[in-house]
Coordinates of C-alpha atoms in Angstrom, one line a residue:
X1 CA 129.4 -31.6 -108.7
X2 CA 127.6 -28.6 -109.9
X3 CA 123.5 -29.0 -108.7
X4 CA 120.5 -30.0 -111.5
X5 CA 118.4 -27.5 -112.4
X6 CA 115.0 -27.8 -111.0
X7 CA 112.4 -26.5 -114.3
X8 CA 109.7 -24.8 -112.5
X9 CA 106.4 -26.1 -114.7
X10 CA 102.9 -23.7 -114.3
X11 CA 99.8 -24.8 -115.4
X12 CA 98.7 -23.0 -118.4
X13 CA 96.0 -20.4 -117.0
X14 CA 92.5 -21.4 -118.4
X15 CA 89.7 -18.7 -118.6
X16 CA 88.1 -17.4 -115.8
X17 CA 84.7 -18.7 -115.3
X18 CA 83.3 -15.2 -116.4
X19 CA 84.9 -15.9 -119.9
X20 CA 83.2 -19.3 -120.0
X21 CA 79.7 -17.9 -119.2
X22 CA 80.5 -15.0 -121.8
X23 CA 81.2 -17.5 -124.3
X24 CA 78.6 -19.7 -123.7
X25 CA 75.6 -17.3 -123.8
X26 CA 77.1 -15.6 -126.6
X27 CA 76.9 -19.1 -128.3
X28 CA 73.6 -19.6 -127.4
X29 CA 72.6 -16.2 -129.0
X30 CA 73.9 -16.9 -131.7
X31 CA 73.1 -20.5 -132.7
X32 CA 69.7 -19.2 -133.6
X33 CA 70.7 -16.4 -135.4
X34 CA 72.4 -18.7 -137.7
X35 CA 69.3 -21.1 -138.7
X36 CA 67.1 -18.2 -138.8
X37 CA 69.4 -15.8 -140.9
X38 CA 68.0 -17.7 -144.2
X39 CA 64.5 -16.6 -143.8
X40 CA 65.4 -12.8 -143.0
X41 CA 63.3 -12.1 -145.8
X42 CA 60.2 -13.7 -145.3
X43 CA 57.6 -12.2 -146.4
X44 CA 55.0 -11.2 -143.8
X45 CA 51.9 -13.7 -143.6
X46 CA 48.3 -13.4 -141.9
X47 CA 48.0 -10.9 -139.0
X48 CA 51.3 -9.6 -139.7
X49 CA 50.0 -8.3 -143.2
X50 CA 48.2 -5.6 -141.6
X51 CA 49.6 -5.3 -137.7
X52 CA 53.0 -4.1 -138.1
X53 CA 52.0 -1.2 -140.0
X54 CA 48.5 -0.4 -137.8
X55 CA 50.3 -0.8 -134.7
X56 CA 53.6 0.6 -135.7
X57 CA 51.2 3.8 -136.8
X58 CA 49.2 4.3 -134.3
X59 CA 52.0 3.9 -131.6
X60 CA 54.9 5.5 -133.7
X61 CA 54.9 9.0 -132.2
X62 CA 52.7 7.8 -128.8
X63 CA 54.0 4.1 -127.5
X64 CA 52.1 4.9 -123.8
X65 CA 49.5 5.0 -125.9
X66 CA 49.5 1.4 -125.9
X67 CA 48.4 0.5 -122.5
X68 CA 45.2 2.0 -122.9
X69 CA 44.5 1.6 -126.4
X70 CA 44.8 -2.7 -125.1
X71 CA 42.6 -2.2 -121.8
X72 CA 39.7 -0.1 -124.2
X73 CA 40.0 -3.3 -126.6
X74 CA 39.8 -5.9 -123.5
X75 CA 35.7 -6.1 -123.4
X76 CA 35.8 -7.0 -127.3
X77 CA 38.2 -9.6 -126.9
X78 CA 36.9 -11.5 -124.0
X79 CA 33.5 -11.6 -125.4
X80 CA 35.5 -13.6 -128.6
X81 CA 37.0 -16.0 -125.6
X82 CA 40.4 -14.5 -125.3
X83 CA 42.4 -12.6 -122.6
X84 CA 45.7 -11.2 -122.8
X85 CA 46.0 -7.6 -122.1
X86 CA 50.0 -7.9 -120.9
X87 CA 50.8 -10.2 -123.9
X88 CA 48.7 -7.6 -126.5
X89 CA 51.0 -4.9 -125.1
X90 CA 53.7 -6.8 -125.8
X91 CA 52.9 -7.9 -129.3
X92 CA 52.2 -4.2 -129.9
X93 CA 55.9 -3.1 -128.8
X94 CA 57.0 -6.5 -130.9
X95 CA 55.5 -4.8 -134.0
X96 CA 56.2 -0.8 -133.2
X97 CA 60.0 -2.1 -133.1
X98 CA 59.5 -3.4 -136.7
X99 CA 58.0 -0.9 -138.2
X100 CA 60.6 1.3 -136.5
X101 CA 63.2 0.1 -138.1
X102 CA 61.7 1.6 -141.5
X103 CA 62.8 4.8 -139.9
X104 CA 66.7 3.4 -140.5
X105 CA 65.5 2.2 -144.1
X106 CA 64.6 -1.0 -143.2
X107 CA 60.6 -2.6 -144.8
X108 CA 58.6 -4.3 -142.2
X109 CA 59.1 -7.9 -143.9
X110 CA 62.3 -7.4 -143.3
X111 CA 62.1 -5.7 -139.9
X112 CA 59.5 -8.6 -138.4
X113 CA 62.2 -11.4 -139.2
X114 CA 64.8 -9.3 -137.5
X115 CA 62.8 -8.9 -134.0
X116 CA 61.6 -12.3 -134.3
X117 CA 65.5 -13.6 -134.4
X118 CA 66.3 -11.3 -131.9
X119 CA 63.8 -13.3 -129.4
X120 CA 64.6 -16.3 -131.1
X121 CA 68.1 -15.6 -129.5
X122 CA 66.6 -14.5 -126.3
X123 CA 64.9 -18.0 -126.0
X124 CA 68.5 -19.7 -126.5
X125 CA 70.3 -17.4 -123.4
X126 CA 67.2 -18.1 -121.6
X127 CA 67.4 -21.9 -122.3
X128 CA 70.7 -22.2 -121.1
X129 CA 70.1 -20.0 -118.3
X130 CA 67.3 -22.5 -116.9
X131 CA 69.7 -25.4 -118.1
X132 CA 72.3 -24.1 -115.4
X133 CA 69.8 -23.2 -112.6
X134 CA 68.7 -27.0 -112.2
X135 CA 72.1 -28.1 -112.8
X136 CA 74.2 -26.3 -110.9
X137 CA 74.4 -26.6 -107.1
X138 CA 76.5 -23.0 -106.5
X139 CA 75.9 -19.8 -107.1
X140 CA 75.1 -19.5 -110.3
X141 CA 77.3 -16.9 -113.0
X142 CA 80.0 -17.4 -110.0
X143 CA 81.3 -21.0 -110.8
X144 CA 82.3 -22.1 -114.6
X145 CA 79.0 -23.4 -116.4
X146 CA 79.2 -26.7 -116.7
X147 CA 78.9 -29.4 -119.8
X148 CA 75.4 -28.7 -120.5
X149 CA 76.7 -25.1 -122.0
X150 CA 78.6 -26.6 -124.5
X151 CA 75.8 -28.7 -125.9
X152 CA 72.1 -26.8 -125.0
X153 CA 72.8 -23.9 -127.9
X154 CA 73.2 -26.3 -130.7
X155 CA 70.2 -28.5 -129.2
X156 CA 67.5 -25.9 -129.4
X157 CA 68.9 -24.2 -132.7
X158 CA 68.3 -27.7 -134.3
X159 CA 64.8 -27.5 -133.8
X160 CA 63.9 -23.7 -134.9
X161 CA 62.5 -25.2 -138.2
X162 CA 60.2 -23.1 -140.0
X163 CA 58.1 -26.2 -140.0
X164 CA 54.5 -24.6 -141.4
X165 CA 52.8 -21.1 -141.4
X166 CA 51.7 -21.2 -138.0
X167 CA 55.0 -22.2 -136.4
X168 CA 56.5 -19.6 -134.1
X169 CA 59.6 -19.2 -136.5
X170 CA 57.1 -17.8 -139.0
X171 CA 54.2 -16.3 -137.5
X172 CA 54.5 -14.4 -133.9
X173 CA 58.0 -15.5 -133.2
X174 CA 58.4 -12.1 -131.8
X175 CA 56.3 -12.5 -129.4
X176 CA 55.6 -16.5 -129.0
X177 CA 59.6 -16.2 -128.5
X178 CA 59.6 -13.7 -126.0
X179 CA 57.2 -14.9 -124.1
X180 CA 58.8 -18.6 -124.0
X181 CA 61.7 -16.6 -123.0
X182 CA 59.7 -14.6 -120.1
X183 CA 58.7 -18.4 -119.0
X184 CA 61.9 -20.1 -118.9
X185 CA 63.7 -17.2 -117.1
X186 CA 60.9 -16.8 -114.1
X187 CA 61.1 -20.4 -113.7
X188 CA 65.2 -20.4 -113.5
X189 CA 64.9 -17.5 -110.8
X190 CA 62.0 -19.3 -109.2
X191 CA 64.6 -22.2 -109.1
X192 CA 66.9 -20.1 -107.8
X193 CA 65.1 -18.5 -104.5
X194 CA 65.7 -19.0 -101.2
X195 CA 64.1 -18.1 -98.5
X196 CA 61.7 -15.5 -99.0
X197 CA 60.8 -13.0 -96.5
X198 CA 57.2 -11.7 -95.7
X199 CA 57.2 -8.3 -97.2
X200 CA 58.0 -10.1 -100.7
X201 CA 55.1 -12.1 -100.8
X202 CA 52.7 -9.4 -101.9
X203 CA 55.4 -9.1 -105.2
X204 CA 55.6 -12.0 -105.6
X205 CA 51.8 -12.5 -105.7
X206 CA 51.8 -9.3 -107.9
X207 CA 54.0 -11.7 -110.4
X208 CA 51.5 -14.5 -110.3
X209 CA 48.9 -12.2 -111.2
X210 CA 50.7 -11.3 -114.2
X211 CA 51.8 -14.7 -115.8
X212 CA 47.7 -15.1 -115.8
X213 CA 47.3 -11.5 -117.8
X214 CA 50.1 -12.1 -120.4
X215 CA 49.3 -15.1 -123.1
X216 CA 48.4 -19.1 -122.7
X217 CA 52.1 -19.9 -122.6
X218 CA 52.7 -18.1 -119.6
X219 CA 50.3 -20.4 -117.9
X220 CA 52.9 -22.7 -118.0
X221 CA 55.5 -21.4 -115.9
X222 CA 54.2 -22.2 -112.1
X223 CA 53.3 -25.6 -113.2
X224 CA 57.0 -25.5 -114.4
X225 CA 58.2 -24.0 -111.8
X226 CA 56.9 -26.2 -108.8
X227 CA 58.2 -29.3 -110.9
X228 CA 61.9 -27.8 -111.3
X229 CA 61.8 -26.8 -107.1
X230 CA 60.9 -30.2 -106.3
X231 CA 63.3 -32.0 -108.7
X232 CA 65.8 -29.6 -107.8
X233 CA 65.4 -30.5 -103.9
X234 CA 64.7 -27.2 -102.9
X235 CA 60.8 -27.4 -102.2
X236 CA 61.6 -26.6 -98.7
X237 CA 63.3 -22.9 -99.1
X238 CA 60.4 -22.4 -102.3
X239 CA 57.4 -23.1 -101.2
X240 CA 56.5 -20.2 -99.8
X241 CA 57.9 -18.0 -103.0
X242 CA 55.6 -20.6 -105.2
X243 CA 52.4 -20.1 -103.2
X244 CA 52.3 -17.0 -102.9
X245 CA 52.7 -16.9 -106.5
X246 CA 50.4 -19.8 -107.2
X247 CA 48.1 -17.0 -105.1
X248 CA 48.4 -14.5 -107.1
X249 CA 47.3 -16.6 -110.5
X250 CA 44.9 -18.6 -109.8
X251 CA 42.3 -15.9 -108.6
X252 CA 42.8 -14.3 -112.3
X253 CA 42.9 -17.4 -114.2
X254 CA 40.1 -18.8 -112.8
X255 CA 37.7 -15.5 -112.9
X256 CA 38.8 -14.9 -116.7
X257 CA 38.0 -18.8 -117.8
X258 CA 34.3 -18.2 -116.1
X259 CA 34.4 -15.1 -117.8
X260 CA 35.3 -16.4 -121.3
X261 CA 33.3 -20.0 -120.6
X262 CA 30.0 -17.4 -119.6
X263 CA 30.5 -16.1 -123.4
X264 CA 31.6 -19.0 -125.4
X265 CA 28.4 -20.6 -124.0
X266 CA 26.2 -18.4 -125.9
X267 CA 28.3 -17.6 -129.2
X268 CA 31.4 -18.5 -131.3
X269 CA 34.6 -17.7 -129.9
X270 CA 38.0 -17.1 -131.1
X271 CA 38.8 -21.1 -132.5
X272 CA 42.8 -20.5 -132.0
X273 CA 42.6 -20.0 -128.0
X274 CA 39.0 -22.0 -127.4
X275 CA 39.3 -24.9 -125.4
X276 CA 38.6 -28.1 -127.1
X277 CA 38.3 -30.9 -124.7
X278 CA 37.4 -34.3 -126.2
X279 CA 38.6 -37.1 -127.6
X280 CA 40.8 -35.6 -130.5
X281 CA 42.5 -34.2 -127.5
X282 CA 44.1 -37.6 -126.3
X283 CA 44.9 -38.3 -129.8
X284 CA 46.5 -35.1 -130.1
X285 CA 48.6 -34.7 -126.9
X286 CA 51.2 -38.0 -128.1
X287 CA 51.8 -36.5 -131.6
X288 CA 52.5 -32.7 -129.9
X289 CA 54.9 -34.0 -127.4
X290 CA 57.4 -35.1 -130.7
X291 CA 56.2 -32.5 -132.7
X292 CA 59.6 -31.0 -131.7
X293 CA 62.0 -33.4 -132.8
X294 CA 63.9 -31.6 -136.1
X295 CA 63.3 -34.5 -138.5
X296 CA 59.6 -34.4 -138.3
X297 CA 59.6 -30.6 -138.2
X298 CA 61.9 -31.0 -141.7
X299 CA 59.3 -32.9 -143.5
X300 CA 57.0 -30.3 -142.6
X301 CA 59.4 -27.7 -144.2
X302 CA 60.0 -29.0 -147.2
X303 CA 56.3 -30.7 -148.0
X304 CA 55.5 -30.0 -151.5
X305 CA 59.4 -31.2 -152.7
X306 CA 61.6 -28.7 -154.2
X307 CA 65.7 -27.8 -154.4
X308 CA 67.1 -27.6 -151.1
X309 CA 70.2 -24.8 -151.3
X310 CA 73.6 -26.2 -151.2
X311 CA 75.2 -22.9 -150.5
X312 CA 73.3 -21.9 -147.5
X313 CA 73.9 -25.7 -146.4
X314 CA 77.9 -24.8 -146.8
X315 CA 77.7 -21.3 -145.1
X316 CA 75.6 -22.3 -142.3
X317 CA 78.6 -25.3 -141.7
X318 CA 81.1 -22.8 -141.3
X319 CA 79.4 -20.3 -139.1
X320 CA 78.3 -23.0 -136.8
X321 CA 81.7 -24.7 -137.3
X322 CA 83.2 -21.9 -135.4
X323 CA 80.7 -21.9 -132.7
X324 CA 81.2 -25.0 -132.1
X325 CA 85.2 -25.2 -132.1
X326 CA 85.1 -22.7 -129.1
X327 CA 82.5 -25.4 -127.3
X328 CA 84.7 -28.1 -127.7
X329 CA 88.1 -25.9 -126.4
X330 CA 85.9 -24.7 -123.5
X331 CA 84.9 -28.6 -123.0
X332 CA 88.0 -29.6 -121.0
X333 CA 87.3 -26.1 -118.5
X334 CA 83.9 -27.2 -117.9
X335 CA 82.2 -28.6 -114.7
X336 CA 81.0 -32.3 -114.9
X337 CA 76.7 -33.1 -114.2
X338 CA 76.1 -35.9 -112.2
X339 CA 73.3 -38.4 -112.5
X340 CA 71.2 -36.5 -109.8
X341 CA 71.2 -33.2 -112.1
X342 CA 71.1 -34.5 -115.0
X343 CA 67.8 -36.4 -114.0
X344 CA 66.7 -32.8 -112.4
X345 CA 67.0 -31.6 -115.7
X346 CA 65.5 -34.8 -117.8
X347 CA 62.3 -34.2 -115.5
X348 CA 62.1 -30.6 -116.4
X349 CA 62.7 -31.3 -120.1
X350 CA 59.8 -33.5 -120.1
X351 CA 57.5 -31.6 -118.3
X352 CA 58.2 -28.6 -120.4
X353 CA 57.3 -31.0 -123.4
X354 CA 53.8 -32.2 -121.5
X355 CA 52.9 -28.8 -120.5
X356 CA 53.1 -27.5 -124.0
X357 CA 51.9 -30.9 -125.4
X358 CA 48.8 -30.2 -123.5
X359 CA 48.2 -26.8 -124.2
X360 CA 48.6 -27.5 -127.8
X361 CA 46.4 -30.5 -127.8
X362 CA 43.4 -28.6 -126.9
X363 CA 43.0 -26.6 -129.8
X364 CA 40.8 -27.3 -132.1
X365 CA 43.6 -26.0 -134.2
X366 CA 46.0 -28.5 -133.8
X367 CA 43.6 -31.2 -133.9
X368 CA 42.6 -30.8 -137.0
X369 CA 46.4 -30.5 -137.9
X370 CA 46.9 -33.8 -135.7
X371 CA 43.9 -35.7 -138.1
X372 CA 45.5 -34.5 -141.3
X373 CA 49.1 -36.5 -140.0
X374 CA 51.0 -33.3 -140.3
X375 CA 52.7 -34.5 -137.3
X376 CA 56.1 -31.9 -137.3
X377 CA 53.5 -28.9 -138.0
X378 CA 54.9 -26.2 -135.8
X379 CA 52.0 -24.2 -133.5
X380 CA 52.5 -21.7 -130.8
X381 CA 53.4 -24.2 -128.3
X382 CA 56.8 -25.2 -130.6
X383 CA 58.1 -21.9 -128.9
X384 CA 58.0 -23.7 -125.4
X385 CA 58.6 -27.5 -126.5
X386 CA 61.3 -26.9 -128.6
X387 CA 63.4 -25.5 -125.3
X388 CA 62.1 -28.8 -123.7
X389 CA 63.3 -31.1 -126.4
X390 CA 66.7 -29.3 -126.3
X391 CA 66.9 -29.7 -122.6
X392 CA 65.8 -33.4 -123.1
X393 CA 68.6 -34.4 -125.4
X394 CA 71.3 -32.5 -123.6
X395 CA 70.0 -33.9 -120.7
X396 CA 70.0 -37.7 -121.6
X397 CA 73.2 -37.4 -123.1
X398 CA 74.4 -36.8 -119.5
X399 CA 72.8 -39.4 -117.4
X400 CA 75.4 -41.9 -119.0
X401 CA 78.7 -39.1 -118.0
X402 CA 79.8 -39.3 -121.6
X403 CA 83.7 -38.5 -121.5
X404 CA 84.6 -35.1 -123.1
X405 CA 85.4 -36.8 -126.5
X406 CA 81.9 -38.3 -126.6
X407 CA 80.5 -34.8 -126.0
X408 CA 83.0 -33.4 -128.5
X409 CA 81.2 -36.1 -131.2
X410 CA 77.4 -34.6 -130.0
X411 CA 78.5 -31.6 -130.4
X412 CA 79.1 -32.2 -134.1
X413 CA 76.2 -34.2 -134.9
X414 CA 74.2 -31.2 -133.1
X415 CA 75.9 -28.6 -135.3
X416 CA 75.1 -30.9 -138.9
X417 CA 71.3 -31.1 -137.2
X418 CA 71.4 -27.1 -137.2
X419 CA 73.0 -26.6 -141.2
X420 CA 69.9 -28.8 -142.1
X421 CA 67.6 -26.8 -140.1
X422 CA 69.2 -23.4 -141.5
X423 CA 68.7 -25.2 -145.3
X424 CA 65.3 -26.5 -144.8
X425 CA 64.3 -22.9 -143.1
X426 CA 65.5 -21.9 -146.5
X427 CA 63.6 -24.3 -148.6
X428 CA 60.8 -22.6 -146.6
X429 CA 61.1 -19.1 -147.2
X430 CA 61.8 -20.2 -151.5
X431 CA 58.3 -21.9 -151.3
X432 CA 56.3 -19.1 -149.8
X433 CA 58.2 -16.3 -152.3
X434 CA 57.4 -18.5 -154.9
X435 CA 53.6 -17.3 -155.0
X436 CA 52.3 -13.4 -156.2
X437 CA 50.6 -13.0 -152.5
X438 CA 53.9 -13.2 -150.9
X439 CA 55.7 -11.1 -153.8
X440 CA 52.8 -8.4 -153.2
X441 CA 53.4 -8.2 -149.1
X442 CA 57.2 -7.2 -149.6
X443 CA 56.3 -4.3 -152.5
X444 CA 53.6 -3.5 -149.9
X445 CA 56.8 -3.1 -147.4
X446 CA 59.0 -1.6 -149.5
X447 CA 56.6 1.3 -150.4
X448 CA 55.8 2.0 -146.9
X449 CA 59.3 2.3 -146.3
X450 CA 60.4 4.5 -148.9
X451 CA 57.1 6.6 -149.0
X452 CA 56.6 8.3 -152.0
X453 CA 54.4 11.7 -151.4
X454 CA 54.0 13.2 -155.3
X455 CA 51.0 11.9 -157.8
X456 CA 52.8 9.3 -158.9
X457 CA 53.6 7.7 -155.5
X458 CA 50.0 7.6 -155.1
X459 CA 48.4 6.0 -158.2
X460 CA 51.5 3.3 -157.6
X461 CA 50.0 2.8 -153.6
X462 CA 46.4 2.8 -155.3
X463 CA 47.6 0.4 -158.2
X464 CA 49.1 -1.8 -155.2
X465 CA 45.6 -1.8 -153.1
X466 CA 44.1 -2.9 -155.9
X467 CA 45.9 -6.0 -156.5
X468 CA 46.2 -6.6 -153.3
X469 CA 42.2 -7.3 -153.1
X470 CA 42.2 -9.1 -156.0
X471 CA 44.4 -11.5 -154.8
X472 CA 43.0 -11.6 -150.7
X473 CA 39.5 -13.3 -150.9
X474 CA 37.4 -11.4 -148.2
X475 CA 35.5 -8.6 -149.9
X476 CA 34.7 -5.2 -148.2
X477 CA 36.6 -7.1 -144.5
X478 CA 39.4 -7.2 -146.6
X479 CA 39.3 -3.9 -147.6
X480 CA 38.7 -2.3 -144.8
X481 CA 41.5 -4.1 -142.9
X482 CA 44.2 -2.5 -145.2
X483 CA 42.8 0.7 -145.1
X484 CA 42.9 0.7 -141.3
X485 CA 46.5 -0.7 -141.2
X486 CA 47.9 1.2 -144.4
X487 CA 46.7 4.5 -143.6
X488 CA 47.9 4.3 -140.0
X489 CA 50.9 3.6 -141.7
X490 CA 51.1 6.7 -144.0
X491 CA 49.5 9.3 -142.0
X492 CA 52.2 8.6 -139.7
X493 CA 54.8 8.7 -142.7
X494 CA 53.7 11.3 -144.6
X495 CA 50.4 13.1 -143.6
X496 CA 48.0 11.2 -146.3
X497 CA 46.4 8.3 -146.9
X498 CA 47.7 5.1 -148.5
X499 CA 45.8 5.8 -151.0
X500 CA 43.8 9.2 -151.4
X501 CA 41.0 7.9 -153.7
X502 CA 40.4 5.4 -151.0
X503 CA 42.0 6.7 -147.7
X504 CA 40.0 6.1 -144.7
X505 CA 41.7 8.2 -142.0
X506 CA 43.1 7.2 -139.0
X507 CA 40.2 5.5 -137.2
X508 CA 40.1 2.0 -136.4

């Protein structure tokens, strides 16, 4: 009786765990790009009406030329209350790489969106980066990424909502995004130390140093840090890595806040980084830590009513659509988080969310925002909280180990939360290219891009300038503001003036 045939079955070979981190930071790259991809052509507003082009002049041919050019400006802007010579440098090289792009063709409204997404989806691989320090209890990059990958891109990309004129996704995202960025990946290596050895600590100090030089949001990362150590059970093999970087900021902090406090005392200061400590701030600090959530920050795109685009709801579907069928295949691959991580992470979430909360609700700023109810209005401090409510969601979804399926069903719900942001963000960018102003800034851009040397380029630039005071209130301030920026521009384009009847050279 002839033998059965014994069938030799293999397991179908998954993906290797680098193809799952590969896949997952590419997804949270570009999750942002695809909410943000409807304002692309948002027209620059406020500082950046004149900045791009003065930096990107003066530092176009030179760019060492912006380390000193910051530390000669540092006397000015402490007597005004404000210090931030590293994060000045940086927005300098944020706008130098806009305005560079005009030498590929491309006008600085267009060219300030484009470095802003490209930190927007910095901020998402940093997100998920710190996601999967406090979560995972290996080596990190060496073991698959667990189910906190699949969901974290979508989470965050929900809540990039161009929720104001003072939100990140409009103004500074370049650099509000990089820095959040900055923060979110110190504190994931912070997470990730071990034992440190004694001729690090002087670096390490060094590093501390730095977070206190660079911007207010950077202030938040030790605070950050210490929290994710402990929560993380690793305050043992840390804690010498976080005091000697705790030693290295302090001394700076604290010498630059006497500093600022010695001049604020005796004169106005800067109102967007003064400290406002009083009972507005109490009131404030509740309504900043849901600021982030997407259907507050919604209302606060589309205030003042209008048509919201069916189209880019549709497109932004499909794009995401994708994204997410390659989460929910990678799903089953995926390691499980445990009730201990996933509370790591909730207690990192939140303190992310107080942190910036606070920081946000001591501006006089946002206080005046707060007692107007404009409670989804977007402020520096969405670049930070808007990680933390990410982290948040993804992180409460896990403290009840939802099966796969159930994450399979967030996942979707997360993606629909991202089309509405990518519509709103469009309702957004229709509203503010609605008015003249904003018309104006993108000719302004165009021209500088395609500079025009003969006669008739000229009385066109001049015809421009013109309007363009007619329409900015602010007299001869005004006026000399876009002759500083414009010219920096053109001299660096072309040799001349913006305009030669009124061309100012290139002093500042």
């Amino acid at each position: 009786m002839p033998k059965p045939r014994t069938e030799m079955r293999f397991a179908a070979a998954g993906p290797s765990a680098g193809a799952l981190w590969r896949r997952a930071l590419l997804r949270a790259a570009l999750a942002p790009l695809v909410v943000l991809a409807s304002i692309v052509a948002l027209a620059p507003t406020a500082d950046h009406k004149y900045n791009v082009y003065w930096h990107g002049g003066l530092f176009h041919d030179d760019p060492p030329r912006i380390v000193p050019d910051t530390l000669d400006s540092l006397p000015g802007y402490l007597r005004n209350g404000n210090f931030r010579p590293l994060g000045r440098m940086l927005e300098k090289l944020v706008d130098l790489a806009a305005y560079t792009l005009g030498d590929f063709g491309v006008p600085a409204n267009i060219g300030l969106r484009l470095v802003s997404i490209a930190a927007a989806m910095l901020l998402g691989v940093a997100t998920l980066v710190l996601a999967e320090s406090v979560v995972c209890r290996g080596r990190l990059f060496r073991a698959e990424p667990s189910t906190v990958a699949a969901l974290t891109p979508f989470a965050l990309a929900a809540g990039l909502v161009a929720s104001g004129r003072s939100s990140p996704v409009v103004l500074f995202g370049g650099l509000y995004f990089t820095t959040a960025a900055l923060v979110l990946l110190a504190v994931a290596a912070i997470v990730r130390l071990g034992r440190v050895r004694v001729r690090h600590l002087p670096l390490l100090a060094l590093g501390g140093a730095a977070l206190a030089a660079v911007n207010e949001l950077t202030y938040l990362a030790l605070p950050l840090a210490t929290v994710a150590v402990v929560a993380r059970g690793r305050w043992v093999p840390g804690r010498r890595a976080l005091a000697a970087l705790w030693l290295g900021f302090l001394p700076v902090f604290g010498a630059v806040r006497l500093v600022i406090k010695s001049y604020c005392d005796t004169g106005p200061c800067y109102s967007a980084s003064d400290v406002a400590l009083r009972p507005a701030s109490l009131e404030a600090f509740p309504v900043r830590a849901i600021a982030w959530l997407p259907p507050l920050q919604w209302q606060s795109a589309i205030r003042g009513g209008g048509a919201l685009s069916a189209l880019t709801l549709v497109l932004a579907l499909a794009a995401l659509a994708v994204l997410a069928r390659t989460a929910q295949r990678d799903l089953r691959r995926l390691g499980p988080v445990g009730r201990p991580a996933a509370r790591a992470l909730a207690v990192v979430a939140l303190t992310l969310i107080a942190l910036g909360a606070a920081l946000a609700s001591l501006s006089a700023d946002v206080q005046q925002l707060v007692a107007a109810h404009r409670w989804g209005q977007g402020w520096r401090d969405t670049a930070v909280v808007a990680p933390g409510g990410a982290l948040l969601l993804v992180a409460t979804a896990h403290l009840a180990r939802p099966r796969r399926l159930v994450l399979g069903g967030l996942i979707a719900v997360l993606v629909a939360g991202c089309a509405v942001t990518a519509t709103v963000n469009k309702r957004f960018r229709d509203t503010v290219m609605a008015s003249p102003v904003a018309r104006l800034d993108d000719r302004l851009a165009q021209e500088v891009a395609d500079f025009d040397p003969t006669a008739a380029g000229a009385a066109r630039r001049c015809a421009l300038r013109a309007e363009f005071l007619a329409v900015n209130p602010g007299g001869a301030r005004v006026a000399r503001r876009f002759d500083t920026a414009f010219d920096a521009a053109a001299r660096q384009r072309a040799g001349r003036p913006f305009c030669p009847v009124t061309g100012r050279g290139q002093g500042r």
